[in-house]
Tab-separated table of C-alpha atoms and ligand atoms in Angstrom:
chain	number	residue	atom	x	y	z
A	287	UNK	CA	-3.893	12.406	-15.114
A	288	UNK	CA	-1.922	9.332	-16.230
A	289	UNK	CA	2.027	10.339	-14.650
A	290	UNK	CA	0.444	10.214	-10.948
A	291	UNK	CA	1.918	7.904	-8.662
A	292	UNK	CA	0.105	6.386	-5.472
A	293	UNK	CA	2.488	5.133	-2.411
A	294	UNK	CA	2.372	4.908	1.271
A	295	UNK	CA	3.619	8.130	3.099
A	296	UNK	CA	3.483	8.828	6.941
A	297	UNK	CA	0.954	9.943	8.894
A	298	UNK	CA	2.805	13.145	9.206
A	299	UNK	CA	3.941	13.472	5.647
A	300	UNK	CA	0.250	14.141	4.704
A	301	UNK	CA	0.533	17.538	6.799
A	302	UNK	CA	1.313	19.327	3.496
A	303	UNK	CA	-2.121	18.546	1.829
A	304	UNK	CA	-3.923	18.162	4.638
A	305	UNK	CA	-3.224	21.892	5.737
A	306	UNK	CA	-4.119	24.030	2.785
A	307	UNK	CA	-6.975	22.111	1.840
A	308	UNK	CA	-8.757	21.027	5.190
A	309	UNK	CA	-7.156	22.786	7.848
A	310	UNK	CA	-5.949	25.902	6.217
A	311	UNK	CA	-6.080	28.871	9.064
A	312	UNK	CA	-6.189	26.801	12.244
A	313	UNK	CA	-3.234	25.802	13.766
A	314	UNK	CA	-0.692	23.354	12.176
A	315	UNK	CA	-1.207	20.900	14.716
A	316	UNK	CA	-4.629	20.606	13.880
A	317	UNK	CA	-3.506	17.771	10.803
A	318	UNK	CA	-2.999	15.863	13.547
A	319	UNK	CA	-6.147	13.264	13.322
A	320	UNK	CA	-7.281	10.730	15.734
A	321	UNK	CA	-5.790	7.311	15.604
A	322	UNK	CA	-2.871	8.559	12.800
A	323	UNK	CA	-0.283	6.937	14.498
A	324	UNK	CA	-2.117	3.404	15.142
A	325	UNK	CA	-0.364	0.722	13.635
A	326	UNK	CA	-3.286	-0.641	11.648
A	327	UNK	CA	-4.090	3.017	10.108
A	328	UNK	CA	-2.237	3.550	6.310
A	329	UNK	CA	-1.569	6.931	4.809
A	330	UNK	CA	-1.576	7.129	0.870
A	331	UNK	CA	0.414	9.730	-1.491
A	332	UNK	CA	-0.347	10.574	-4.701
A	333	UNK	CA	2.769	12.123	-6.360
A	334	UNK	CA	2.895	14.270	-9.640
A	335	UNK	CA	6.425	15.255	-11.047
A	336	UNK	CA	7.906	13.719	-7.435
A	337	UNK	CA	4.972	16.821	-5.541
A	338	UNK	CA	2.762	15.502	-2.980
A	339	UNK	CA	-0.420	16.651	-4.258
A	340	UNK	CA	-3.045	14.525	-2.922
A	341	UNK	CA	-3.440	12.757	0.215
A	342	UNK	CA	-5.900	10.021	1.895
A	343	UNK	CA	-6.101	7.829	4.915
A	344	UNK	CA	-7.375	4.757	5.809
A	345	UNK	CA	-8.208	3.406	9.168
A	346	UNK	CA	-8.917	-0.317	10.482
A	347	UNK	CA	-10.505	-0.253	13.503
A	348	UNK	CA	-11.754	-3.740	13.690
A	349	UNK	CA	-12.455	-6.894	10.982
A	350	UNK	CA	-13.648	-5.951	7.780
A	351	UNK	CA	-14.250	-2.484	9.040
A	352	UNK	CA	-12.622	0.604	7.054
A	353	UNK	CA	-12.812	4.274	7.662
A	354	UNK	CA	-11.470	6.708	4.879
A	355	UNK	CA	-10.644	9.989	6.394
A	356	UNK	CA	-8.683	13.388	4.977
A	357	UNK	CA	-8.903	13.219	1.440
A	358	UNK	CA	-7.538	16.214	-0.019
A	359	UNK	CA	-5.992	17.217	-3.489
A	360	UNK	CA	-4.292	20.648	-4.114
A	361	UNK	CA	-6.639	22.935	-4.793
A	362	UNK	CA	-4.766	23.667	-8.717
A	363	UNK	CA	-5.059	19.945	-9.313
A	364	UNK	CA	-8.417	19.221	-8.137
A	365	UNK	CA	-10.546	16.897	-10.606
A	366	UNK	CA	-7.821	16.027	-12.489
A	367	UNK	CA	-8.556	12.173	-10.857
A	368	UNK	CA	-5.892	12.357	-8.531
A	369	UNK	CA	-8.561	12.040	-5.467
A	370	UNK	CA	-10.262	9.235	-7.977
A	371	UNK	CA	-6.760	7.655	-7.791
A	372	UNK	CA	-6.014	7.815	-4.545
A	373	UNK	CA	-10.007	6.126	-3.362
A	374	UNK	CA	-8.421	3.498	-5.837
A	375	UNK	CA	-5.304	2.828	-4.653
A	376	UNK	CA	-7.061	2.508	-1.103
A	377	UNK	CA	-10.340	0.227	-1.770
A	378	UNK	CA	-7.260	-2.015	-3.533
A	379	UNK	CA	-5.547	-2.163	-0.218
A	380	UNK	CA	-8.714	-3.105	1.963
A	381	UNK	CA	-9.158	-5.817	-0.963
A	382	UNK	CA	-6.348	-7.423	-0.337
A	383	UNK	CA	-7.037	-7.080	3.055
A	384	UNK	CA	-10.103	-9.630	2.995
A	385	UNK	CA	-12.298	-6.968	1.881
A	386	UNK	CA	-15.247	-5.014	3.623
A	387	UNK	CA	-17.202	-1.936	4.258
A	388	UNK	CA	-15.601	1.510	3.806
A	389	UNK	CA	-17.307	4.562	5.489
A	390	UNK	CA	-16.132	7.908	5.685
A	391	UNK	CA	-17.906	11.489	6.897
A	392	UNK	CA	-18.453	12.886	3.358
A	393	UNK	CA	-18.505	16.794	3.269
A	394	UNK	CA	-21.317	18.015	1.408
A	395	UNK	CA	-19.635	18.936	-1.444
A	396	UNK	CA	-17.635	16.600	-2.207
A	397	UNK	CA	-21.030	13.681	-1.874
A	398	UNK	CA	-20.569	13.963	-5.897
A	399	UNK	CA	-17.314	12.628	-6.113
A	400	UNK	CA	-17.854	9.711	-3.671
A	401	UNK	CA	-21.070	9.184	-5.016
A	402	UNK	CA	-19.170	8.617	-8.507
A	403	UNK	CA	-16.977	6.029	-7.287
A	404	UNK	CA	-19.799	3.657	-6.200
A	405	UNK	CA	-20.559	5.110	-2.231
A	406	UNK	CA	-24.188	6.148	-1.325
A	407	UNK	CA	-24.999	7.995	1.438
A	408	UNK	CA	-26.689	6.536	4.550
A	409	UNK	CA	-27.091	9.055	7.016
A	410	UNK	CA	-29.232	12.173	7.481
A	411	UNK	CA	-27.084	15.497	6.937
A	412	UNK	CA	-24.917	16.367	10.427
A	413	UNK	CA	-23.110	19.487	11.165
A	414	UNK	CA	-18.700	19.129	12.137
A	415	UNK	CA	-18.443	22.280	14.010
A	416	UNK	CA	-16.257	24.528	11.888
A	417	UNK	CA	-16.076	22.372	8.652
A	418	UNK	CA	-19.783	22.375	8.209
A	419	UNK	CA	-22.450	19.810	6.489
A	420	UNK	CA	-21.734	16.292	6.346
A	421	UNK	CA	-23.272	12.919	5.496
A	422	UNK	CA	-21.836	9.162	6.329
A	423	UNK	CA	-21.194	7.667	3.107
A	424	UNK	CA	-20.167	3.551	2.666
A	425	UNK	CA	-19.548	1.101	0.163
A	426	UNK	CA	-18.148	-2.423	0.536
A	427	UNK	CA	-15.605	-3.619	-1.401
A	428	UNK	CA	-14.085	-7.216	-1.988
B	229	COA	C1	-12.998	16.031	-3.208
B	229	COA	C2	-11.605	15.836	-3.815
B	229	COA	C3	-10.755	14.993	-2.896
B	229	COA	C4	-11.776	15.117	-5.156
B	229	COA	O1	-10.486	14.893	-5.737
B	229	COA	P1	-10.260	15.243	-7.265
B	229	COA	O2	-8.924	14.790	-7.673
B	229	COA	O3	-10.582	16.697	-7.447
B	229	COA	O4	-11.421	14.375	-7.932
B	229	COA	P2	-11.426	13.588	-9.333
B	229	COA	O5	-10.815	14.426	-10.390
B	229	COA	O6	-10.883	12.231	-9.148
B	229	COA	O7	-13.016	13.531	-9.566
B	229	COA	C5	-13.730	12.394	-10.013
B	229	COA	C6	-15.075	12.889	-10.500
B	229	COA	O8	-15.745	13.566	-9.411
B	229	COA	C7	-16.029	14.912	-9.782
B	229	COA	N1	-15.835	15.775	-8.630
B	229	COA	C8	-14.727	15.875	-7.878
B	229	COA	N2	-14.909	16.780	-6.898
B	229	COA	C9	-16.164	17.267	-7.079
B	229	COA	C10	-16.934	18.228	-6.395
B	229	COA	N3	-16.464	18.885	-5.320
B	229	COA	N4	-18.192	18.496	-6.844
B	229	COA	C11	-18.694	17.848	-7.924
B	229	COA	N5	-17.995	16.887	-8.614
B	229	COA	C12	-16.756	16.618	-8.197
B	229	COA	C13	-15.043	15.235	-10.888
B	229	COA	O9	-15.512	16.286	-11.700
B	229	COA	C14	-14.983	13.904	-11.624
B	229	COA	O10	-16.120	13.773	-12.436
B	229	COA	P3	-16.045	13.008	-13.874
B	229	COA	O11	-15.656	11.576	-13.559
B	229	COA	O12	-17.405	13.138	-14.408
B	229	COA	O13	-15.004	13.714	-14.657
B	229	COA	C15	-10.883	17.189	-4.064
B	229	COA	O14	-11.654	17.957	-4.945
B	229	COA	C16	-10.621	17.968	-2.808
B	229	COA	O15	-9.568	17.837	-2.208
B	229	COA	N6	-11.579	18.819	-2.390
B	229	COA	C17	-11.419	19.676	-1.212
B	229	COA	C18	-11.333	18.882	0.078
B	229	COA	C19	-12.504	17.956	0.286
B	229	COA	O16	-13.653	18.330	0.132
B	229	COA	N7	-12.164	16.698	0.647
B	229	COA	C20	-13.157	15.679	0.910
B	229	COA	C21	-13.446	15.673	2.371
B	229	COA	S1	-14.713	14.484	2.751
């Protein structure tokens, strides 16, 4: 989809993705992730006719280190590109940045999708209590 547009939103402003399509039946509160609020953690938006429809955020714990963590797209608008958009927008932020490795807890079915954006997996599969399978998944950029 062409008429997307990627900006930075707040941490909390990603609640409305994040919700229905990771957190839906658990308590609001749980879109609340670790280390949201850190100064050196960004929050991307991707908006379609001025919606919110697809969320991502990126965390930067320490030099040329980057986590990418809740990735969601509305479930109506799924592979439409918006997420493909969004990984974009983000790897071009840690670029200009200096560059570096981006990791992120893949669920199992989404491996495809990060897969087709250049990650590979390098983990084993692990189990997040209540979500279910995941593998680490990296790529360096820059
Ligand atoms: C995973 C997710 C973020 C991908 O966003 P998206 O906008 O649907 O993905 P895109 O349209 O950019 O997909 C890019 C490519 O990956 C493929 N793809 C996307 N999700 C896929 C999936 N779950 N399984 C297989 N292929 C998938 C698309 O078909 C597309 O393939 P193509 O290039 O051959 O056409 C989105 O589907 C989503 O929110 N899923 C539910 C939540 C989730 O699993 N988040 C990831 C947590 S780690």
């Amino acid at each position: 989809m062409s008429d997307v547009i990627v900006s930075e939103i707040s941490a909390q402003e990603t609640w409305s993705v994040r919700y229905p399509v990771l957190r839906a039946g658990r308590p609001l509160e749980d879109c609340a992730f670790p280390h949201d609020e850190d100064q050196s953690t960004a929050h991307f938006g991707a908006f379609y006719q001025g919606q919110l429809v697809g969320v991502v955020t990126l965390l930067h714990p320490s030099e040329r280190q980057f986590q990418l963590r809740g990735m969601a797209v509305l479930t109506d608008l799924q592979k439409l590109k918006i997420g493909s958009q969004l990984v974009n927008h983000l790897e071009a932020r840690v670029v200009s940045t200096g560059g570096g490795r981006i990791w992120m807890n893949a669920r199992a079915i989404a491996v495809p999708f990060y897969l087709k954006l250049g990650y590979h997996i390098c983990s084993e599969v692990f189990d997040i209590p209540r979500i279910g399978p995941h593998y680490v998944m990296e790529k360096t950029v820059g």
